[in-house]
Each structure stands twice: as structure tokens, then as C-alpha cells.
Coordinates of N, CA and C in Angstrom, one line a residue:
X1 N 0.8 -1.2 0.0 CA 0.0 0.0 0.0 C 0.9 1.2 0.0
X2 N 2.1 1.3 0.7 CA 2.8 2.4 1.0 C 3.4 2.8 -0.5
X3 N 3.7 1.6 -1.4 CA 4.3 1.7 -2.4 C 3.2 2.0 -3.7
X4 N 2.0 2.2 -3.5 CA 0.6 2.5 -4.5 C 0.5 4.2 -3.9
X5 N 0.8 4.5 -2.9 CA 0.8 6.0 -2.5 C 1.6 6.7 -2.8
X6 N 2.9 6.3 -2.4 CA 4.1 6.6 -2.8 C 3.9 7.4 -4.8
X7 N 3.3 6.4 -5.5 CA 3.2 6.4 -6.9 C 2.3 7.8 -7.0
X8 N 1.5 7.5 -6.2 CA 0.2 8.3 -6.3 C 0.9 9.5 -5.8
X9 N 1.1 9.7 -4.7 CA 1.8 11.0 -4.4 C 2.9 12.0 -5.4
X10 N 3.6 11.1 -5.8 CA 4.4 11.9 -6.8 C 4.2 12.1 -8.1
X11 N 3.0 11.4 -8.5 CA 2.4 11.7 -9.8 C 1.5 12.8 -9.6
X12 N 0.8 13.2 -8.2 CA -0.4 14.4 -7.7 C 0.8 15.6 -8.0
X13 N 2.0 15.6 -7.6 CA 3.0 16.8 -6.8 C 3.7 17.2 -8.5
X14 N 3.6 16.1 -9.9 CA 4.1 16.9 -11.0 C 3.0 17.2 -11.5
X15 N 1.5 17.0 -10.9 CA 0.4 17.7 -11.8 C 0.3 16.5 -12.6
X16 N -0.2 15.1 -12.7 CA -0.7 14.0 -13.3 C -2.0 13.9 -12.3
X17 N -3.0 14.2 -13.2 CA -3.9 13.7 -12.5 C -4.8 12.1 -12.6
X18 N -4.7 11.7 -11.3 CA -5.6 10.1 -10.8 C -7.0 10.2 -10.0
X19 N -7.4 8.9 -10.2 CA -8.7 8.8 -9.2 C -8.0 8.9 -7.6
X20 N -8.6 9.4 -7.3 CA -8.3 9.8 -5.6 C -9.5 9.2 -4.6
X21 N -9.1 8.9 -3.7 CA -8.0 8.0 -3.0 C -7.4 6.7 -4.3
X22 N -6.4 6.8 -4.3 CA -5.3 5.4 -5.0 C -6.3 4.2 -4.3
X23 N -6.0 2.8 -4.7 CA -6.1 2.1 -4.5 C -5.4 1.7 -3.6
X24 N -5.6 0.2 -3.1 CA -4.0 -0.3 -2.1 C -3.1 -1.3 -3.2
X25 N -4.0 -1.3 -4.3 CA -3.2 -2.5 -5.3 C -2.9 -1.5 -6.8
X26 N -3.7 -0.4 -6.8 CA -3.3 0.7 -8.3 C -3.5 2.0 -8.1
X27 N -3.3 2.2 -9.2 CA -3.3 3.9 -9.3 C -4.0 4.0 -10.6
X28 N -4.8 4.7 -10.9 CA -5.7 4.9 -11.8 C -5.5 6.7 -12.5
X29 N -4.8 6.7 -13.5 CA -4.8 7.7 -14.4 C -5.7 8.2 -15.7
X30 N -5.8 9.2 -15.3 CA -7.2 10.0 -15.9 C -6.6 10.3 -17.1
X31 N -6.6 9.9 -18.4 CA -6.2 10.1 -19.4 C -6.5 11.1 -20.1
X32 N -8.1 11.3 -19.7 CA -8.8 12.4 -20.4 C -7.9 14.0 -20.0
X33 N -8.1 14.3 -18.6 CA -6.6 15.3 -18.3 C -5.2 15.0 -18.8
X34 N -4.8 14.1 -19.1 CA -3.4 13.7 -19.7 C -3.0 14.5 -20.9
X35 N -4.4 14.3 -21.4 CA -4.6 14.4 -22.8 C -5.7 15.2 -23.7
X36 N -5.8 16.5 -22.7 CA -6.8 16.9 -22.9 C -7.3 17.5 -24.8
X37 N -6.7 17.0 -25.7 CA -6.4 17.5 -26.9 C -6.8 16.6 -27.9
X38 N -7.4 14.8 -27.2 CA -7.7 14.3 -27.7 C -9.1 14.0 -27.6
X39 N -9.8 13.6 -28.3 CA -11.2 13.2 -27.5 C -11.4 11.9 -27.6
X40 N -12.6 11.9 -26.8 CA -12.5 10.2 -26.1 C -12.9 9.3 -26.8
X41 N -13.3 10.0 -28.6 CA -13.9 8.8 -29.8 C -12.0 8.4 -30.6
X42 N -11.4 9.3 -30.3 CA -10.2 9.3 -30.5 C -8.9 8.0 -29.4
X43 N -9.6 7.6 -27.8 CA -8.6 6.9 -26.9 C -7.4 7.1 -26.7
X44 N -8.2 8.5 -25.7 CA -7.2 8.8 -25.2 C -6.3 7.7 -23.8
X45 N -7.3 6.7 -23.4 CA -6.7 6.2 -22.6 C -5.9 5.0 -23.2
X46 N -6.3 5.1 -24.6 CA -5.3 3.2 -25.0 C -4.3 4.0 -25.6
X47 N -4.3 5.6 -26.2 CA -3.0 6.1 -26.3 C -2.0 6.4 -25.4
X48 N -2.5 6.7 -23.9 CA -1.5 6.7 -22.6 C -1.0 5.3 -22.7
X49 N -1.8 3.8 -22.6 CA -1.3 2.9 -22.2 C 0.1 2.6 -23.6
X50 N -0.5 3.2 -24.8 CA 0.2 2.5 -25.9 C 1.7 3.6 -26.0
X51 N 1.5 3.9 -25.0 CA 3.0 5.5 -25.1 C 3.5 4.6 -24.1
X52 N 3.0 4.4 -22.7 CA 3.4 4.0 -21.8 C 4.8 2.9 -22.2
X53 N 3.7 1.9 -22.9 CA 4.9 0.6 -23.3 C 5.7 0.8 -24.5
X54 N 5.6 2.0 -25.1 CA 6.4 2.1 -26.2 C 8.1 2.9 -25.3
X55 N 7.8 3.6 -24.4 CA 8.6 5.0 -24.1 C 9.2 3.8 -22.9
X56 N 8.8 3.2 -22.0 CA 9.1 2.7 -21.3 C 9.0 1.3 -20.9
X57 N 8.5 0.0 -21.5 CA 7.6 -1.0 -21.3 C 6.9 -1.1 -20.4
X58 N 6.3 -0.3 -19.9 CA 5.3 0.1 -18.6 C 4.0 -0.9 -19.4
X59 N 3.4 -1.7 -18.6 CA 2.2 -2.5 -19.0 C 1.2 -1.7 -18.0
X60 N 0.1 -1.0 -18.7 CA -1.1 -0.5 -18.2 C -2.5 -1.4 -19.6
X61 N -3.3 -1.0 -18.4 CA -5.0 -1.2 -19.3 C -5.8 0.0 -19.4
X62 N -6.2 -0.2 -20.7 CA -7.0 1.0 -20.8 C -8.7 0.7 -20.2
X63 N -9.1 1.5 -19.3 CA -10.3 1.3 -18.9 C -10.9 2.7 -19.2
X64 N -11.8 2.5 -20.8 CA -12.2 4.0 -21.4 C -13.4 3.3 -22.4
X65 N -13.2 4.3 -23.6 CA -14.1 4.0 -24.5 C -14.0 2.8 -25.3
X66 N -12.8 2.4 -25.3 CA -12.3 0.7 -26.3 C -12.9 -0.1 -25.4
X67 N -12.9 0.2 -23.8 CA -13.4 -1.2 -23.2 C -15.1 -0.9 -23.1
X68 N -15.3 0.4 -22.8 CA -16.8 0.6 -22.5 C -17.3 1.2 -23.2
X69 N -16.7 2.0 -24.6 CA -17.6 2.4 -25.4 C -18.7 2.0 -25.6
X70 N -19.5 2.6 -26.3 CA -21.2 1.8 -26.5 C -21.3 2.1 -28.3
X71 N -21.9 1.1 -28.7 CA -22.2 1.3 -30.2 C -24.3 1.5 -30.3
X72 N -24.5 2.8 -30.3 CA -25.8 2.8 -30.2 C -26.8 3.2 -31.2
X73 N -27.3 2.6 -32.4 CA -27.8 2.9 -33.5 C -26.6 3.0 -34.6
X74 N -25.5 2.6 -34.9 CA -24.6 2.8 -35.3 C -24.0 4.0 -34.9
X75 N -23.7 4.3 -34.0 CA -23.6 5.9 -33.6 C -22.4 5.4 -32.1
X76 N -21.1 5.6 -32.6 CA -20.5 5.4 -31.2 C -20.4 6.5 -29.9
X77 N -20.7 6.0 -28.9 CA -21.0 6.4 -27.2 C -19.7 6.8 -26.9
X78 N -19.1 7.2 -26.5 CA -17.6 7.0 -25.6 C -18.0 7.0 -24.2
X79 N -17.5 6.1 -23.3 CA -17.2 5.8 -22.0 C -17.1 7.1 -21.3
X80 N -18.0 7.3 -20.3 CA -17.7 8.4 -19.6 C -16.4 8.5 -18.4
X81 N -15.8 7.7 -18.5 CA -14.0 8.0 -18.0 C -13.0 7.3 -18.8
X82 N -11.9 8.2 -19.3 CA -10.7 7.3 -19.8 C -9.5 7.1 -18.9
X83 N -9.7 6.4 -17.8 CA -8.6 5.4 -17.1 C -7.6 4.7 -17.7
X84 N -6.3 4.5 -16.8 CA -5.6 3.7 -17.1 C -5.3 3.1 -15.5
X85 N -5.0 1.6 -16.1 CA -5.0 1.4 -14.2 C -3.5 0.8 -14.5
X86 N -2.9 1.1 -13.1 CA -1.5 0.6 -13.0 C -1.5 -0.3 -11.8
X87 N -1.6 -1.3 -12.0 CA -1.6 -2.6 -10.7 C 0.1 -2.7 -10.4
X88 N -0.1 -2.4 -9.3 CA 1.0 -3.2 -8.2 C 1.2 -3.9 -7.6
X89 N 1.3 -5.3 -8.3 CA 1.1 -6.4 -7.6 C 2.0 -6.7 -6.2
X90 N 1.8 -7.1 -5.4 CA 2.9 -7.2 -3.4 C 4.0 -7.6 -3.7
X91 N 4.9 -7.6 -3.4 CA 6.2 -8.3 -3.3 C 7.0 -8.9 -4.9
X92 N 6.6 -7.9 -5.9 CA 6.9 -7.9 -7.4 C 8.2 -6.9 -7.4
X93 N 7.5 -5.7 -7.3 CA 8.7 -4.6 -7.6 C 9.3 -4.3 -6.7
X94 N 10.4 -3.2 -7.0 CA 11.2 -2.7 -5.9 C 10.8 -1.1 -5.9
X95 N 11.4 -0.7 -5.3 CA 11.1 1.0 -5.1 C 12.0 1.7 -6.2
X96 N 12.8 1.4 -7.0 CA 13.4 1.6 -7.9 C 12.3 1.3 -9.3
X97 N 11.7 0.3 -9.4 CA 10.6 0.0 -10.3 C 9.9 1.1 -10.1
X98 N 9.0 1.5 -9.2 CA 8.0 2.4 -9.0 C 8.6 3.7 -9.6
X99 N 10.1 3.9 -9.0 CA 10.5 5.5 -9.6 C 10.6 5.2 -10.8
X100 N 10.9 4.2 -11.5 CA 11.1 4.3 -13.1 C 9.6 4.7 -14.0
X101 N 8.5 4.1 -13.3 CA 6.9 3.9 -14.3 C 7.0 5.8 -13.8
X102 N 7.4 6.0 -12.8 CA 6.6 7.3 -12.3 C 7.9 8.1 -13.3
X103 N 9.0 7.6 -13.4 CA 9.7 8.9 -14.8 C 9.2 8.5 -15.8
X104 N 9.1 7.1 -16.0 CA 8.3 7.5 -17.5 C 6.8 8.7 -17.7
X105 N 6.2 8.3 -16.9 CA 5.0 8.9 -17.0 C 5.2 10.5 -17.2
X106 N 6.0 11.0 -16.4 CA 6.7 12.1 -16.2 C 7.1 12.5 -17.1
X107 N 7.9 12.0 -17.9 CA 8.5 12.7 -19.3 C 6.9 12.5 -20.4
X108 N 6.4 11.0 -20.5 CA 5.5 11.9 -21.5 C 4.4 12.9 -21.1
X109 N 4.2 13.2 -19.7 CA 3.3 14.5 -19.4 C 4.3 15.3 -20.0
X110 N 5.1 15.7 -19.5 CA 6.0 16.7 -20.5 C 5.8 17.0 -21.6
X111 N 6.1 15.9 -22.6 CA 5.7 16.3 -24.1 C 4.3 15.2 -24.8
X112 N 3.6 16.0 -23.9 CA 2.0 15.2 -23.9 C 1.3 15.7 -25.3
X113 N 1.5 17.0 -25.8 CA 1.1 17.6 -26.5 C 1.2 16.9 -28.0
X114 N 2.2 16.3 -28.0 CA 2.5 15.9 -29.2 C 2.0 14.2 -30.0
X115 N 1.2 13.5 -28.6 CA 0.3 12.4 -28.8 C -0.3 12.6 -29.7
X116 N -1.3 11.7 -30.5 CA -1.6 11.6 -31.5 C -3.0 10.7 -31.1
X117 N -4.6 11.0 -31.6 CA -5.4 9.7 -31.0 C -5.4 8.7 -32.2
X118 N -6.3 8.0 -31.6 CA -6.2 6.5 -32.7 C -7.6 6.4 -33.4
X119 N -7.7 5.6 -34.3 CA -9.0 5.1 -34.6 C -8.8 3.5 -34.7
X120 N -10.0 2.8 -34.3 CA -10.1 1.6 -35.0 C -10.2 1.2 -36.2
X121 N -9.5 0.3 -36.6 CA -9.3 -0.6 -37.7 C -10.3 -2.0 -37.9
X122 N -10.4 -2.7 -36.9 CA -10.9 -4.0 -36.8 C -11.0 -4.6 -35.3
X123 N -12.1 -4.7 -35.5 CA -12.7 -4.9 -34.2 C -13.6 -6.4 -33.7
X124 N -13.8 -6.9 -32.9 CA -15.1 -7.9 -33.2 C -16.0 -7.5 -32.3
X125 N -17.5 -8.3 -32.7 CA -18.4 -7.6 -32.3 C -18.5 -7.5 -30.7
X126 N -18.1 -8.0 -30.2 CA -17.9 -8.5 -28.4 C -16.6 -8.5 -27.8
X127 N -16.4 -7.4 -26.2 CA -15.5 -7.8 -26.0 C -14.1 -6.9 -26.7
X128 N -14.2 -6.0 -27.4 CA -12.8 -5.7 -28.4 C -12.4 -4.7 -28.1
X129 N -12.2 -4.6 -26.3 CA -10.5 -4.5 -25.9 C -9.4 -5.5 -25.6
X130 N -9.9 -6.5 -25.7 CA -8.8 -7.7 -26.2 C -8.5 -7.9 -27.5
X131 N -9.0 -7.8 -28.8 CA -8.5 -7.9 -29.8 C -8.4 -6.7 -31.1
X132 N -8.7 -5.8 -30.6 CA -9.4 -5.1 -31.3 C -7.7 -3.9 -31.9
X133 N -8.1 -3.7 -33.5 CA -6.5 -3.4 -34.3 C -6.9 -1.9 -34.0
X134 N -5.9 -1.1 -33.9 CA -5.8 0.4 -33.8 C -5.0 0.7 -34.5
X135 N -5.0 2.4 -34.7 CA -3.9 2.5 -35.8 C -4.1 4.5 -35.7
X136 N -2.9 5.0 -35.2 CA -2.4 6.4 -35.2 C -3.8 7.2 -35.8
X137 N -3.7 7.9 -36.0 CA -4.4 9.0 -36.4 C -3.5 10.3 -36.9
X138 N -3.6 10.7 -38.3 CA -2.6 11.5 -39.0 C -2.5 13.5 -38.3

């Protein structure tokens, strides 16, 4: 737990904003503030996760419009929060681990500006933030 606050704390203190109170097992990042430049038919939260493991191999999920969007009359919904959750699993990392996810994160808030959102490519009908193909946005 000390080590899920710890994260949380120093991501509040560079201005990254999270759901508050942290978890005792994650930290949950608000993409939509990350990113405020993209909109959420765009994913903004599978673009934080998909920066995350490009810049750093940081493994996050996106919990946003790819997982919860809604397709309603053919007309897509977007998920009213774009999350990213960072689990910390007990006795995995070290305190060196945590300061590394929290510099990555750090540098791309820095040059946040220059993200790009996505669109889908291929999707199935159920389920398709497990399989579902993305692809940049020009």
C-alpha cells in the first residue's frame, strides 16, 4: 500500500492527475486530463497505455471508450471515464521500479502535446479491448 501511495503521491506533486484516494493495489490515471487535446472517440486512454509501453515498457490497461464504449444505432457512445490502471502487484517490484513507471510517465506529461489519438481498424463484435486493431491518427 505504501508503495501504491508513494506512486500516487508523486504523480499528484508533478500535476498528473488520478482517481483519488489510489487504490492499495493501483493507481488509476485519468487520461482524459493527460490528454486533454484528444477526444475520447479518439482513446485517449489506449494512447497513454500504448505511449506508456512504447517510451518505457510500462504495462497498463486501458479502462475508457475501447473497453466501454457503446455502439448505439450505429452511432458510437464513448465511455464516460478514460482510465488507465497501473496494478502493483505485493512483493513484485522494488522502489526503484515504481520510480522508473513514475519517470516514464513524467516525461510523456512533459511532451503530452505531441500524442496523437487513434481510430479503430478491426474490431469484433464482443469484447474488443482484447483484440481489437488500432492505428495512429494522422
Amino acid at each position: 500500500i505504501a508503495t501504491v501511495q508513494y506512486l500516487a503521491d508523486r504523480l499528484i506533486e508533478r500535476g498528473i492527475a488520478i482517481v483519488r484516494p489510489p487504490g492499495g493495489h493501483a493507481v488509476y490515471l485519468d487520461a482524459k486530463d493527460f490528454y486533454p487535446h484528444i477526444p475520447p472517440l479518439e482513446y485517449p486512454a489506449q494512447v497513454l497505455v500504448n505511449e506508456l509501453y512504447v517510451a518505457g515498457g510500462v504495462r497498463g490497461v486501458e479502462i475508457g471508450s475501447v473497453m466501454f464504449g457503446r455502439c448505439v444505432d450505429g452511432v458510437e457512445q464513448p465511455a464516460q471515464q478514460e482510465l488507465v490502471r497501473l496494478a502493483l502487484p505485493r512483493r513484485v517490484y522494488t522502489q526503484a521500479h515504481v520510480i522508473y513507471v513514475a519517470q516514464v510517465l513524467e516525461e510523456l506529461h512533459d511532451n503530452r502535446g505531441s500524442a496523437r489519438g487513434l481510430r479503430i481498424v478491426k474490431q469484433p463484435p464482443f469484447l474488443r479491448h482484447f483484440t481489437a486493431e488500432l492505428e495512429p491518427l494522422d
